[in-house]
Tab-separated table of C-alpha atoms and ligand atoms in Angstrom:
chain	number	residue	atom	x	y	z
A	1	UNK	CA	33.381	13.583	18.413
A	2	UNK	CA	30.283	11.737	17.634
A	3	UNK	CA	27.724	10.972	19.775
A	4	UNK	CA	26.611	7.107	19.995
A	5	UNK	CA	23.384	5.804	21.428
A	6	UNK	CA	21.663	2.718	21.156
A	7	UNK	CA	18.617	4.603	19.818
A	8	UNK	CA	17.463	7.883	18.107
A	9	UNK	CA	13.971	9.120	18.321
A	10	UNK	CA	13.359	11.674	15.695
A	11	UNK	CA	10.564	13.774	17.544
A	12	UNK	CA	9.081	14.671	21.048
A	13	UNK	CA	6.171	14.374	20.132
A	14	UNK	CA	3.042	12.333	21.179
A	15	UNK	CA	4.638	9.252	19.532
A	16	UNK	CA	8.099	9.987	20.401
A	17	UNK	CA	7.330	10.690	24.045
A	18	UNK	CA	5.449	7.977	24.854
A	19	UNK	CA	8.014	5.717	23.039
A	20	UNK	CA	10.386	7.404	25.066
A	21	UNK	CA	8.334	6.570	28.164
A	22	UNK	CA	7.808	2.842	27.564
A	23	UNK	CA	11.748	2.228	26.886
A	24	UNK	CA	14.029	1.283	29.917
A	25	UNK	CA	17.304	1.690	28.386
A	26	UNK	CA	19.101	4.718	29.318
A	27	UNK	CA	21.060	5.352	26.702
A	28	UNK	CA	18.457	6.652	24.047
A	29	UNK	CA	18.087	10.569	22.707
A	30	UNK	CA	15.418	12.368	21.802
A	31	UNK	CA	15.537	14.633	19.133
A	32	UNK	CA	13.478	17.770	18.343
A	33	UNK	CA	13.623	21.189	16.489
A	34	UNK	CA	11.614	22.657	19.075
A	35	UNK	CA	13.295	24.491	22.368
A	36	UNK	CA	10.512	22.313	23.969
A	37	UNK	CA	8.761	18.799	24.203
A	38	UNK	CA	5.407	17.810	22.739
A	39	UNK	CA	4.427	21.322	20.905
A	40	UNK	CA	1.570	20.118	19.365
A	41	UNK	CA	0.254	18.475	22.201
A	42	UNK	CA	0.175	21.640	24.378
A	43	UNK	CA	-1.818	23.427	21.317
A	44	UNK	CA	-3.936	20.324	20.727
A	45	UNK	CA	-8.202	20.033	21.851
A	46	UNK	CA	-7.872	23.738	22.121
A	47	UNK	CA	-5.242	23.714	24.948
A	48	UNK	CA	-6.836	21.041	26.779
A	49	UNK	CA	-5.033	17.893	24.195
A	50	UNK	CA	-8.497	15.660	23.115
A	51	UNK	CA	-6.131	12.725	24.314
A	52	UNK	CA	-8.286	9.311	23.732
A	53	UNK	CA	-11.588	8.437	22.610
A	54	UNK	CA	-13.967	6.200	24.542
A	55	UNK	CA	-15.018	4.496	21.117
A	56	UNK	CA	-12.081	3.567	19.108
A	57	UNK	CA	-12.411	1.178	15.759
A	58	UNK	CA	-9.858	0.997	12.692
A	59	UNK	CA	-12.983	2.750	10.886
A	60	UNK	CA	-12.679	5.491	12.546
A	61	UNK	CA	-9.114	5.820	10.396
A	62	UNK	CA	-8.215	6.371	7.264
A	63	UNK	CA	-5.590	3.542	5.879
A	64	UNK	CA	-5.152	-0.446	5.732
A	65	UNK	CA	-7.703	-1.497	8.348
A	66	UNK	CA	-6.468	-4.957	9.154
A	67	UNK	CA	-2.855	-2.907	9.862
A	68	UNK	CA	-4.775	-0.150	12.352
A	69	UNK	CA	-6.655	-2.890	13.996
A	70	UNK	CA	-3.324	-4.964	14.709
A	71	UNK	CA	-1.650	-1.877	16.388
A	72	UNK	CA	-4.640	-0.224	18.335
A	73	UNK	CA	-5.567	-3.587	19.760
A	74	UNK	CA	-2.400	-3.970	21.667
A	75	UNK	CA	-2.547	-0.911	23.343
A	76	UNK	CA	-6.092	0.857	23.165
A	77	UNK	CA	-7.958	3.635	24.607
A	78	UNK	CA	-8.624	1.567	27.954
A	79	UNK	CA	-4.842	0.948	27.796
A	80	UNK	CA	-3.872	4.159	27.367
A	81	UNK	CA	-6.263	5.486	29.825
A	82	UNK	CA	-5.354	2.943	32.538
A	83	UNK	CA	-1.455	3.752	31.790
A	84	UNK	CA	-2.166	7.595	32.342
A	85	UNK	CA	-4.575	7.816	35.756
A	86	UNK	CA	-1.194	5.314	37.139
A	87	UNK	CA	0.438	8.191	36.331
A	88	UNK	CA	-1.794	10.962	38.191
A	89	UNK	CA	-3.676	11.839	35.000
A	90	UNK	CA	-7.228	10.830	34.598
A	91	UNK	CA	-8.585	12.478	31.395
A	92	UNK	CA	-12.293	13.800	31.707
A	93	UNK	CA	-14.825	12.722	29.101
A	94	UNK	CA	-17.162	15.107	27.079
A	95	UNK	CA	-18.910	15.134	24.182
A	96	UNK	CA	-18.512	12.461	21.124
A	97	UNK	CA	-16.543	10.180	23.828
A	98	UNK	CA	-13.850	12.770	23.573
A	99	UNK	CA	-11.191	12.085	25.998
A	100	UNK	CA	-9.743	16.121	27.419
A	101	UNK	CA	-7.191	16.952	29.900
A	102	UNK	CA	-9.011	18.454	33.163
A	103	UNK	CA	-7.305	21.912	32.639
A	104	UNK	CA	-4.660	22.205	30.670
A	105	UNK	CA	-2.193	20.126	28.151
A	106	UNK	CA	0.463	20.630	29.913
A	107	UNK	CA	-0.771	17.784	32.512
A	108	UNK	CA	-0.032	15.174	30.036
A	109	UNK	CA	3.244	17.050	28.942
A	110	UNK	CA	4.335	16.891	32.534
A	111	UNK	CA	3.620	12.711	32.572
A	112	UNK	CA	5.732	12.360	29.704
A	113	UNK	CA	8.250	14.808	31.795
A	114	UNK	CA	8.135	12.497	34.517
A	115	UNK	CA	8.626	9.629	32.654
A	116	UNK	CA	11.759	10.296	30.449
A	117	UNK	CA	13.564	12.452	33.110
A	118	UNK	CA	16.431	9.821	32.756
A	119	UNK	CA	16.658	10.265	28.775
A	120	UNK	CA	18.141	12.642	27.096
A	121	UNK	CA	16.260	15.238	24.675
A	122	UNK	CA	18.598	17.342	22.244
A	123	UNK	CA	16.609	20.544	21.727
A	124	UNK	CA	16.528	23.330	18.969
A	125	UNK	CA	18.324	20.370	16.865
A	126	UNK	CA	16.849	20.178	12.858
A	127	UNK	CA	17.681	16.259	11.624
A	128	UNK	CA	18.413	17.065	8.049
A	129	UNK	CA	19.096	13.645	6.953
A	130	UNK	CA	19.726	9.484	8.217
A	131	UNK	CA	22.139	7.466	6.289
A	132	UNK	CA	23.118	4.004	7.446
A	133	UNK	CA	26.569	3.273	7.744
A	134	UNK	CA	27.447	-0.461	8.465
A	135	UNK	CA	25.599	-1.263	11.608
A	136	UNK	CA	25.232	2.654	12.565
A	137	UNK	CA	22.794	5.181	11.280
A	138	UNK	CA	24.473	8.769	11.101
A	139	UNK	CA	21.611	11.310	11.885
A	140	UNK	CA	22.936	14.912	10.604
A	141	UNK	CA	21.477	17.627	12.365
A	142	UNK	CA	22.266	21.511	12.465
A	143	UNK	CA	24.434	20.863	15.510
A	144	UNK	CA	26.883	17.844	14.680
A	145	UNK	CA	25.890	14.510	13.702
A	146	UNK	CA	24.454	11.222	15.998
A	147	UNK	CA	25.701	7.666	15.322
A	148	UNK	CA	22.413	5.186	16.293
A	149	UNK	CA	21.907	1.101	16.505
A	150	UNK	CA	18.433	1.864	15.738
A	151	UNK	CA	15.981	5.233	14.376
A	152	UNK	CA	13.011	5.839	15.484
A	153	UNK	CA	11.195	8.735	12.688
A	154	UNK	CA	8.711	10.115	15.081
A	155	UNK	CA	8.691	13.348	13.421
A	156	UNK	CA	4.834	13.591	12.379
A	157	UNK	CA	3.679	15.457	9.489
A	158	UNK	CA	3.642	18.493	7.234
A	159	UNK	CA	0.877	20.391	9.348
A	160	UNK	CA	1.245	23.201	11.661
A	161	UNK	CA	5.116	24.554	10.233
A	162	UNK	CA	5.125	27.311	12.533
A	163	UNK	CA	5.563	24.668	15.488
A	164	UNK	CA	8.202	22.652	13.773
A	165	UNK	CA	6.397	20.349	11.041
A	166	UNK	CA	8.714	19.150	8.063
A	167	UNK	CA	8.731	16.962	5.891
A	168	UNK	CA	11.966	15.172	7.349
A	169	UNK	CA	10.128	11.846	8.073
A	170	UNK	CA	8.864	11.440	4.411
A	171	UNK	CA	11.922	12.317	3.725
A	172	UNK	CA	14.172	9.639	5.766
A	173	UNK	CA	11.252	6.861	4.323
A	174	UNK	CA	11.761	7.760	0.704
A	175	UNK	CA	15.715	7.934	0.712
A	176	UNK	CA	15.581	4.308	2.336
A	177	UNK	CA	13.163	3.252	-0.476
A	178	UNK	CA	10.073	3.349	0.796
A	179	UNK	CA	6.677	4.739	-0.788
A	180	UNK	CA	5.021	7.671	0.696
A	181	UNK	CA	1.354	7.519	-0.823
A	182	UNK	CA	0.207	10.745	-1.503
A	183	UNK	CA	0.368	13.689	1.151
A	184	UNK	CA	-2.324	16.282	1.658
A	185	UNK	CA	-3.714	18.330	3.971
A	186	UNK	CA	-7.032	16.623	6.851
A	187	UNK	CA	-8.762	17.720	9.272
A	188	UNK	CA	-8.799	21.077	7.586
A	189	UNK	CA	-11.089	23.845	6.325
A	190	UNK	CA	-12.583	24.881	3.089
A	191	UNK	CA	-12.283	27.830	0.921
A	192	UNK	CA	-14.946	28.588	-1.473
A	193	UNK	CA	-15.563	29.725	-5.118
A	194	UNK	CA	-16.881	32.981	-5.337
A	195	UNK	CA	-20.619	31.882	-5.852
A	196	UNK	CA	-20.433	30.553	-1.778
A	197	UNK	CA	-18.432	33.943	-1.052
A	198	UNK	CA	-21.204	35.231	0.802
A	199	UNK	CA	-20.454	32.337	3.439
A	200	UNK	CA	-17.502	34.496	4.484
A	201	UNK	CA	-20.247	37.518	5.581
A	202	UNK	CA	-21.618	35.017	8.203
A	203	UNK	CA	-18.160	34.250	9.728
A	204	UNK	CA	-18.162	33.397	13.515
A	205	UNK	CA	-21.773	31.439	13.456
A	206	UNK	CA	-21.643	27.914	14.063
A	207	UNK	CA	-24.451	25.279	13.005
A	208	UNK	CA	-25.154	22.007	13.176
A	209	UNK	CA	-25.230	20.424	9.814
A	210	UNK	CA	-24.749	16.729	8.172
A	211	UNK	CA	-22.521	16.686	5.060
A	212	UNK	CA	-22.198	14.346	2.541
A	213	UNK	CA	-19.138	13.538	0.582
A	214	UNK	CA	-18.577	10.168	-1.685
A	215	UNK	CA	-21.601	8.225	0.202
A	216	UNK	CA	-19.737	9.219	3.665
A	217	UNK	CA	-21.965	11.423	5.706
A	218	UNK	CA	-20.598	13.438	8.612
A	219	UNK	CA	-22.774	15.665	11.158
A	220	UNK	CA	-21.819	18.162	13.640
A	221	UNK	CA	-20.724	21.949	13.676
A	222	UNK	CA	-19.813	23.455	10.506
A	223	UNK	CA	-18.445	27.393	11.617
A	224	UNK	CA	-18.883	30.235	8.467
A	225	UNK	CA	-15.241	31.652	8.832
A	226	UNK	CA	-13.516	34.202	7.479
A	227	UNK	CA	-11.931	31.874	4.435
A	228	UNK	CA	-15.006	29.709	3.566
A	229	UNK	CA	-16.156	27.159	6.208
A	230	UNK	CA	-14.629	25.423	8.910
A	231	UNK	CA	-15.501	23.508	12.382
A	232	UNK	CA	-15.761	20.052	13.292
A	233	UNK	CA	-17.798	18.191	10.775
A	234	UNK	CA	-16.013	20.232	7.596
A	235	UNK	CA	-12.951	18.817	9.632
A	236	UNK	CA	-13.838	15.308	9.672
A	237	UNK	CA	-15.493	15.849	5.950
A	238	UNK	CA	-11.776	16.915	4.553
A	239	UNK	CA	-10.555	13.299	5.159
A	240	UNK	CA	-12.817	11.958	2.066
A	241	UNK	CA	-12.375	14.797	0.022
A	242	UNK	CA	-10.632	14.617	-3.326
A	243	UNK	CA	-11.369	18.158	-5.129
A	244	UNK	CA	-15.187	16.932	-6.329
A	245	UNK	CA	-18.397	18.388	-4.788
A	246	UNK	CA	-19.624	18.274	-1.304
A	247	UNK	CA	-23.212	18.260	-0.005
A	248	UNK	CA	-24.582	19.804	2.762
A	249	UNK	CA	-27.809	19.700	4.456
A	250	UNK	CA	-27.960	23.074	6.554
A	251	UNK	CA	-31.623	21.439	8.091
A	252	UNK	CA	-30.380	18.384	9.310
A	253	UNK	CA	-33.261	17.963	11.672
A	254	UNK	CA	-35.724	19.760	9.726
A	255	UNK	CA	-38.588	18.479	7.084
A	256	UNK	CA	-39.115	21.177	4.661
A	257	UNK	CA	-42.795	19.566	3.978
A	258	UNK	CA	-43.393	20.638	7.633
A	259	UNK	CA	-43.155	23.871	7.324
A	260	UNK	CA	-45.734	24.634	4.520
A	261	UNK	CA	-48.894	25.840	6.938
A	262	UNK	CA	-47.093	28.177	8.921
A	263	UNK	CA	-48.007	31.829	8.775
A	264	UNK	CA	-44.745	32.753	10.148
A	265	UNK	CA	-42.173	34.532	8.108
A	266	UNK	CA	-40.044	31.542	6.839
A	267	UNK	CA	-36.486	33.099	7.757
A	268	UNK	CA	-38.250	32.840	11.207
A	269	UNK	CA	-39.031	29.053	11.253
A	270	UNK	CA	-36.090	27.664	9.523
A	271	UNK	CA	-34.377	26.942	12.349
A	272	UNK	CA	-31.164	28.828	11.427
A	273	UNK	CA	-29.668	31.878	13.185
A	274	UNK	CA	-31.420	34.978	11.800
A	275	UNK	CA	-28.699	36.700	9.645
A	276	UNK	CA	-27.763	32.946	8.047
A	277	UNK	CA	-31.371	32.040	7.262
A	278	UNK	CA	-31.767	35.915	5.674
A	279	UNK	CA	-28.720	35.617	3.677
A	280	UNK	CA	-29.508	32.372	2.220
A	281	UNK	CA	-32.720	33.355	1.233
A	282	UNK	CA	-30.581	36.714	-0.763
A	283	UNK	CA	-28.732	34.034	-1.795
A	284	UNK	CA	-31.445	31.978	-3.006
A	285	UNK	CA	-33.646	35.065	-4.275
A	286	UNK	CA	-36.188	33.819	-1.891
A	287	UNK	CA	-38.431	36.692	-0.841
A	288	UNK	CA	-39.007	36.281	3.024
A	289	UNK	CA	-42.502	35.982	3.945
A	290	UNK	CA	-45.458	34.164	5.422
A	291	UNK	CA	-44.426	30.008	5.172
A	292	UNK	CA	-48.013	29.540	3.633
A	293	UNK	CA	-47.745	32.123	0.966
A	294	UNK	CA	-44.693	30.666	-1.063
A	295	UNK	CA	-45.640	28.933	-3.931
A	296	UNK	CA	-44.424	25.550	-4.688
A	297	UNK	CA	-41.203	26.898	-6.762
A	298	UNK	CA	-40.244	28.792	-3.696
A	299	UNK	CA	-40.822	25.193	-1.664
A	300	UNK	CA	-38.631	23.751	-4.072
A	301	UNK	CA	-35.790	26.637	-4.213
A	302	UNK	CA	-35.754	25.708	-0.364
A	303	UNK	CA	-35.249	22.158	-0.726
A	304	UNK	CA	-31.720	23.352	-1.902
A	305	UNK	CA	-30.977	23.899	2.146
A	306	UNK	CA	-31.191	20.217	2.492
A	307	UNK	CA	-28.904	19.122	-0.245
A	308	UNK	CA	-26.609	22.649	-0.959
A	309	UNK	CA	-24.277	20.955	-3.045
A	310	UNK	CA	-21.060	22.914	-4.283
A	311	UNK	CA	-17.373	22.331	-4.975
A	312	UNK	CA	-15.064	23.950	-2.767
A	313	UNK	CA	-12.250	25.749	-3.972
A	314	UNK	CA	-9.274	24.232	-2.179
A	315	UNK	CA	-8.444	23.793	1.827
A	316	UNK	CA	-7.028	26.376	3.944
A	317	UNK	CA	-3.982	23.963	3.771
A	318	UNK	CA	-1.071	22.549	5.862
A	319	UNK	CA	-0.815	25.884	7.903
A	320	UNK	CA	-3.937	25.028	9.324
A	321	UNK	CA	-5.233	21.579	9.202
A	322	UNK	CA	-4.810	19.311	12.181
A	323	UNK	CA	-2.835	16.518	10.085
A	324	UNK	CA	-1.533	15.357	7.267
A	325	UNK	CA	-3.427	12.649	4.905
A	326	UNK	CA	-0.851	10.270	3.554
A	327	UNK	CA	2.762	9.160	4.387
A	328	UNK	CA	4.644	5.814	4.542
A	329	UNK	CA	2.866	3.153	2.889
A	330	UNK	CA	1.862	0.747	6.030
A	331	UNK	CA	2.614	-2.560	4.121
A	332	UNK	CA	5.863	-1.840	4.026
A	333	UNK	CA	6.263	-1.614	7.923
A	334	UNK	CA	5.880	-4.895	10.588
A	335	UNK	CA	3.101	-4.307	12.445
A	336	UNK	CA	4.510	-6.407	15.190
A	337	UNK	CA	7.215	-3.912	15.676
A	338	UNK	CA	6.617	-0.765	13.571
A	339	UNK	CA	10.197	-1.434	11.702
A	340	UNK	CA	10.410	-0.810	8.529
A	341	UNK	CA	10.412	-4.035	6.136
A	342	UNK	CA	13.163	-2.491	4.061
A	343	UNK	CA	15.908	-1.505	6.509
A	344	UNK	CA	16.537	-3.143	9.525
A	345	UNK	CA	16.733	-1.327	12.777
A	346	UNK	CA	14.332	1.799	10.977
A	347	UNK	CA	11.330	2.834	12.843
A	348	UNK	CA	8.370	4.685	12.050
A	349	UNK	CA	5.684	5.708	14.599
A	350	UNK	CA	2.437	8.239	14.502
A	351	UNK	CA	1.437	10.930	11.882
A	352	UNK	CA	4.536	9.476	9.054
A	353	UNK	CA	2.277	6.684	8.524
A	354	UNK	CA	-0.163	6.586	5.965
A	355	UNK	CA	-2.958	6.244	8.778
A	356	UNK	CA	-5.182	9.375	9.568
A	357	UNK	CA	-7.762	9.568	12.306
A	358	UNK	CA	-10.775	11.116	12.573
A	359	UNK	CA	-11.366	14.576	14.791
A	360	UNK	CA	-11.790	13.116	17.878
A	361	UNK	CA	-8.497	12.357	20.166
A	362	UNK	CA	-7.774	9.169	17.159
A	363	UNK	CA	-4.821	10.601	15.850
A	364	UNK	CA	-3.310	10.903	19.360
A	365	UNK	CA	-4.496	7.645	20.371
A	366	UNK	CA	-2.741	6.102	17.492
A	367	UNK	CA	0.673	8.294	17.723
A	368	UNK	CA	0.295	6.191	21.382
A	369	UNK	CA	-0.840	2.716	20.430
A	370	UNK	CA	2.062	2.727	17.471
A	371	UNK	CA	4.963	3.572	20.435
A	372	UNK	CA	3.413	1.181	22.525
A	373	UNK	CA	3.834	-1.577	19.315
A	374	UNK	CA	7.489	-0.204	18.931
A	375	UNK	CA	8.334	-0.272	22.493
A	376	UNK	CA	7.460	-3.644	22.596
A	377	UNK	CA	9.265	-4.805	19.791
A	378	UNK	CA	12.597	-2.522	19.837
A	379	UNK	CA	14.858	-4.005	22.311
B	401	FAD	C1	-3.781	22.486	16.166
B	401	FAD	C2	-3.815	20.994	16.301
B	401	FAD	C3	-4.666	20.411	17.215
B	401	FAD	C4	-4.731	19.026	17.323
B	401	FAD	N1	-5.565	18.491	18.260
B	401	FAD	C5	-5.627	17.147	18.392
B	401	FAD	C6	-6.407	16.555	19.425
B	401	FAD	O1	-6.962	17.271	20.288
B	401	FAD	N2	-6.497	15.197	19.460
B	401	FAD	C7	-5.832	14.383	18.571
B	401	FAD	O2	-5.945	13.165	18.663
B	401	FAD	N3	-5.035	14.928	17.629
B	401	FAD	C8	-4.904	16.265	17.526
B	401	FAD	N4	-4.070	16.804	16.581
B	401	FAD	C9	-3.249	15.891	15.771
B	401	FAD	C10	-2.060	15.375	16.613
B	401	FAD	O3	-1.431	16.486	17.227
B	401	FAD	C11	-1.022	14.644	15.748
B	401	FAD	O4	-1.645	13.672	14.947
B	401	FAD	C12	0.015	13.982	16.649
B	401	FAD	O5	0.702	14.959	17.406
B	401	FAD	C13	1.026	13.193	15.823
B	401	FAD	O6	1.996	12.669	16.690
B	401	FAD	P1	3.441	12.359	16.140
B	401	FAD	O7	4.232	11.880	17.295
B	401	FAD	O8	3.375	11.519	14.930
B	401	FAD	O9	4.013	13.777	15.648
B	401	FAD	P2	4.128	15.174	16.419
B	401	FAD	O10	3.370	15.154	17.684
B	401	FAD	O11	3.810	16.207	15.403
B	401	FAD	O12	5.671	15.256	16.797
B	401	FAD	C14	6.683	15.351	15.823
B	401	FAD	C15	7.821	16.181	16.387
B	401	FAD	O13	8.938	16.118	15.467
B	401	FAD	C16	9.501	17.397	15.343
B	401	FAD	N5	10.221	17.511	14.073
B	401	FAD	C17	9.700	17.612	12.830
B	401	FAD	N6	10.675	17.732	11.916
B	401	FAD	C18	11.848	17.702	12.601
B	401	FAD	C19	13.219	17.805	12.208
B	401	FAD	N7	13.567	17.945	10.927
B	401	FAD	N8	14.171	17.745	13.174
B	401	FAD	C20	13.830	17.599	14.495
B	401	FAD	N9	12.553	17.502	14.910
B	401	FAD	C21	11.567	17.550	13.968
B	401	FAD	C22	8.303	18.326	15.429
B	401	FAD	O14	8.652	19.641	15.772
B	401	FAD	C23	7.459	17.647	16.501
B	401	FAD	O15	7.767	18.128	17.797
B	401	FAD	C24	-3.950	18.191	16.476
B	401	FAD	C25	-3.075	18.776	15.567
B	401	FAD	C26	-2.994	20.163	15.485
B	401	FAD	C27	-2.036	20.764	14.486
C-alpha cells in the first residue's frame, strides 16, 4: 500500500532539515538518496560547515534582489544564529565574518538530529518523479511510491554527484511548467589554455590576488592547482563568469613604479613566493636581475602582473564546484511562502532556486532563511 503524509520533503539537506525542524506536524517524511542526513553539510567549510555570515545583503547573491531581500529578512543571520546557540550550538566567527562550527559539522547535523527525531526520514530512497493526482502528489521513488497534500523539492543542485546531487528538483519544476534559467557550475575552479599551463607547475601555492571579471572585482586567495587555478577568490570570481576573459592582478598591494631603484634581484622584491615570481618571469622572458637595471620595456612587460588578463578554458565543473548557478526562475515562486505560483501545494526551498551565494556561509544561510519562509507559510 501507499504511504500518505501530509507533507513530502524531497531532501535532508540544509533546507530540508531545517524545514523539517521548524514544522510541528508529525506526520511529514523526509526523503533522501543518501543512507544519511545532511551530506553536504558534514563535507561543507572543510568539515567544519561555514554556517552563517555576520554580514549578509541580497548583493552578496546572485538572482532577483528584491526576492532575496524578502526571504533573508525574515529569518537572517542573527536569526539563525540566535535559533542555533538555543539549541547548544554557538558557531565561532573567523575571517570574512565567516560563521564555522567549533569542531566539527557534525554539531549542526546533530541539532537538526535533535530536532526532527519525531519525523520520519526514508533513506537510500531516489525520487524519480512527482505527479499530482487530484488533491495528492504521487512521489515515485526506487522503493514504492508516496501519496503527499503538499511537496517540498529540497533536493539542491547538480554539484557534488558523488554525495547524491541530481538533477531531480529541476526536474519536478520543469514537468510542472516552470522555467529553470540556465544551470552551470559556481563557486568552482578554472582550467586553463595551454599558454597559462605553466600555472599547473606551481600547484599547492596560494596568493593573495584581486581579480577582475565584467567590472566585478574579487580579492583573496587564488591556489595554482593541479588543473589551472582554484581557491577562494577564483571561487567567488566563477559566479560572474560567462566564458570571456578574466583579469588578475597577482600584486594586489604592490606599485610596480616602486620598485624601480632597488638593486635587489626583482624575483626577490616582487612580493611573490620565489618559484611563482621565477616562473613568471620564464613566462614573461624577463631576465631576473638587479630592479634598477631593467630597462623601461622590462618595467612595462611587468606591468602585465598587475593586469594578467587571459581566458580560461572551462571550470573544473559540477564534480567540483560548491553549487550550482541557475535553477527555478524566482518570479514564479511566492516569496511569502516559497510555493510555487503554478501548482498549488508545490514547494521549492535552497540551491533549486535560481539564487546563488557568494563563498562565505550565504548559500547555507539562504537554504535556512528559505525553510524558515516555507515553514511559516506551509500549514
Ligand atoms: C564541498 C562543498 C562545500 C560547501 N561548503 C559550504 C559552506 O561552508 N557554506 C555554505 O554556505 N555553503 C557551502 N556549500 C554549499 C551548500 O552546501 C549548498 O548550497 C546547500 O547545501 C544547499 O542546500 P539545499 O538544502 O538546497 O540542498 P542540499 O544540502 O544539497 O540537500 C539536497 C539533498 O537532496 C538529496 N537528493 C538529491 N536528489 C535526490 C533524489 N533524486 N532523491 C532523493 N534525494 C535526493 C541530496 O542527496 C541531498 O542530500 C558547499 C557545497 C559543497 C559541495
Amino acid at each position: 500500500m501507499n504511504r500518505e503524509v501530509d507533507i513530502a520533503i524531497i531532501g535532508a539537506g540544509a533546507s530540508g532539515l531545517m524545514l523539517s525542524s521548524l514544522l510541528d506536524n508529525k506526520n511529514i517524511v523526509l526523503i533522501d538518496n543518501n543512507a544519511k542526513i545532511g551530506s553536504k553539510i558534514l563535507i561543507s567549510g572543510g568539515g567544519k560547515c561555514n554556517v552563517t555570515n555576520g554580514k549578509v545583503k541580497p548583493n552578496n547573491y546572485l538572482g532577483e534582489q528584491r526576492f532575496i531581500r524578502n526571504i533573508i529578512k525574515r529569518f537572517d543571520q542573527h536569526d539563525l544564529l540566535k535559533w542555533l546557540a538555543v539549541r547548544g550550538l554557538t558557531p565561532i566567527p573567523r575571517s570574512r565574518n565567516q560563521y564555522f562550527c567549533e569542531n566539527s559539522a557534525k554539531e549542526l547535523i546533530d541539532v537538526f538530529k535533535r530536532e526532527t527525531s519525531a519525523k520520519t526520514y526514508l533513506l537510500n530512497r531516489v525520487v524519480q518523479t512527482v505527479d499530482k493526482e487530484k488533491d495528492f502528489f504521487k512521489i515515485k521513488t526506487n522503493k514504492g511510491t508516496i501519496l503527499a497534500k503538499k511537496v517540498v523539492v529540497a533536493s539542491g543542485g547538480l554539484s557534488f554527484p558523488k554525495i547524491g546531487a541530481t538533477s531531480i528538483g529541476y526536474d519536478i519544476a520543469k514537468s510542472f511548467g516552470h522555467t529553470i534559467n540556465t544551470l552551470c557550475a559556481g563557486l568552482v575552479g578554472f582550467t586553463v589554455q595551454p599558454e597559462q599551463f605553466f600555472f599547473k607547475e606551481l600547484s599547492g601555492i596560494a596568493i593573495d590576488v584581486k581579480i577582475t571579471i565584467d567590472k566585478k572585482e574579487v580579492e583573496g586567495a587564488l591556489l595554482f592547482a593541479h588543473k589551472g587555478i582554484s581557491g577562494p577568490a577564483v571561487l567567488d570570481a566563477s559566479l560572474y563568469w560567462n566564458k570571456g576573459k578574466i583579469s588578475i592582478d597577482f600584486l594586489p598591494s604592490l606599485r610596480i613604479d616602486s620598485l624601480k631603484s632597488s638593486k635587489k634581484h626583482i624575483s626577490k622584491i616582487l612580493g611573490l613566493p620565489n618559484r611563482v615570481a621565477k616562473r613568471f618571469l620564464e613566462a614573461l622572458n624577463i631576465e631576473d636581475k638587479s630592479a634598477n637595471k631593467l630597462t623601461p620595456e622590462v618595467w612595462m612587460k611587468l606591468e602585465v602582473l598587475k593586469n594578467y588578463s587571459f581566458s580560461p578554458a572551462g571550470t573544473f565543473g559540477y564534480s567540483k564546484a560548491e553549487v550550482t548557478k541557475g535553477g527555478v526562475a524566482t518570479d514564479e515562486i511566492d516569496a511569502s511562502s516559497m510555493m510555487s505560483k503554478k501548482v498549488d501545494n508545490l514547494y521549492f526551498l535552497g540551491e533549486v532556486l535560481d539564487v546563488t551565494g557568494e563563498l562565505g556561509g550565504y548559500n547555507f544561510q539562504w537554504a535556512f532563511s528559505t525553510a524558515f519562509v516555507c515553514a511559516k507559510g506551509i500549514n
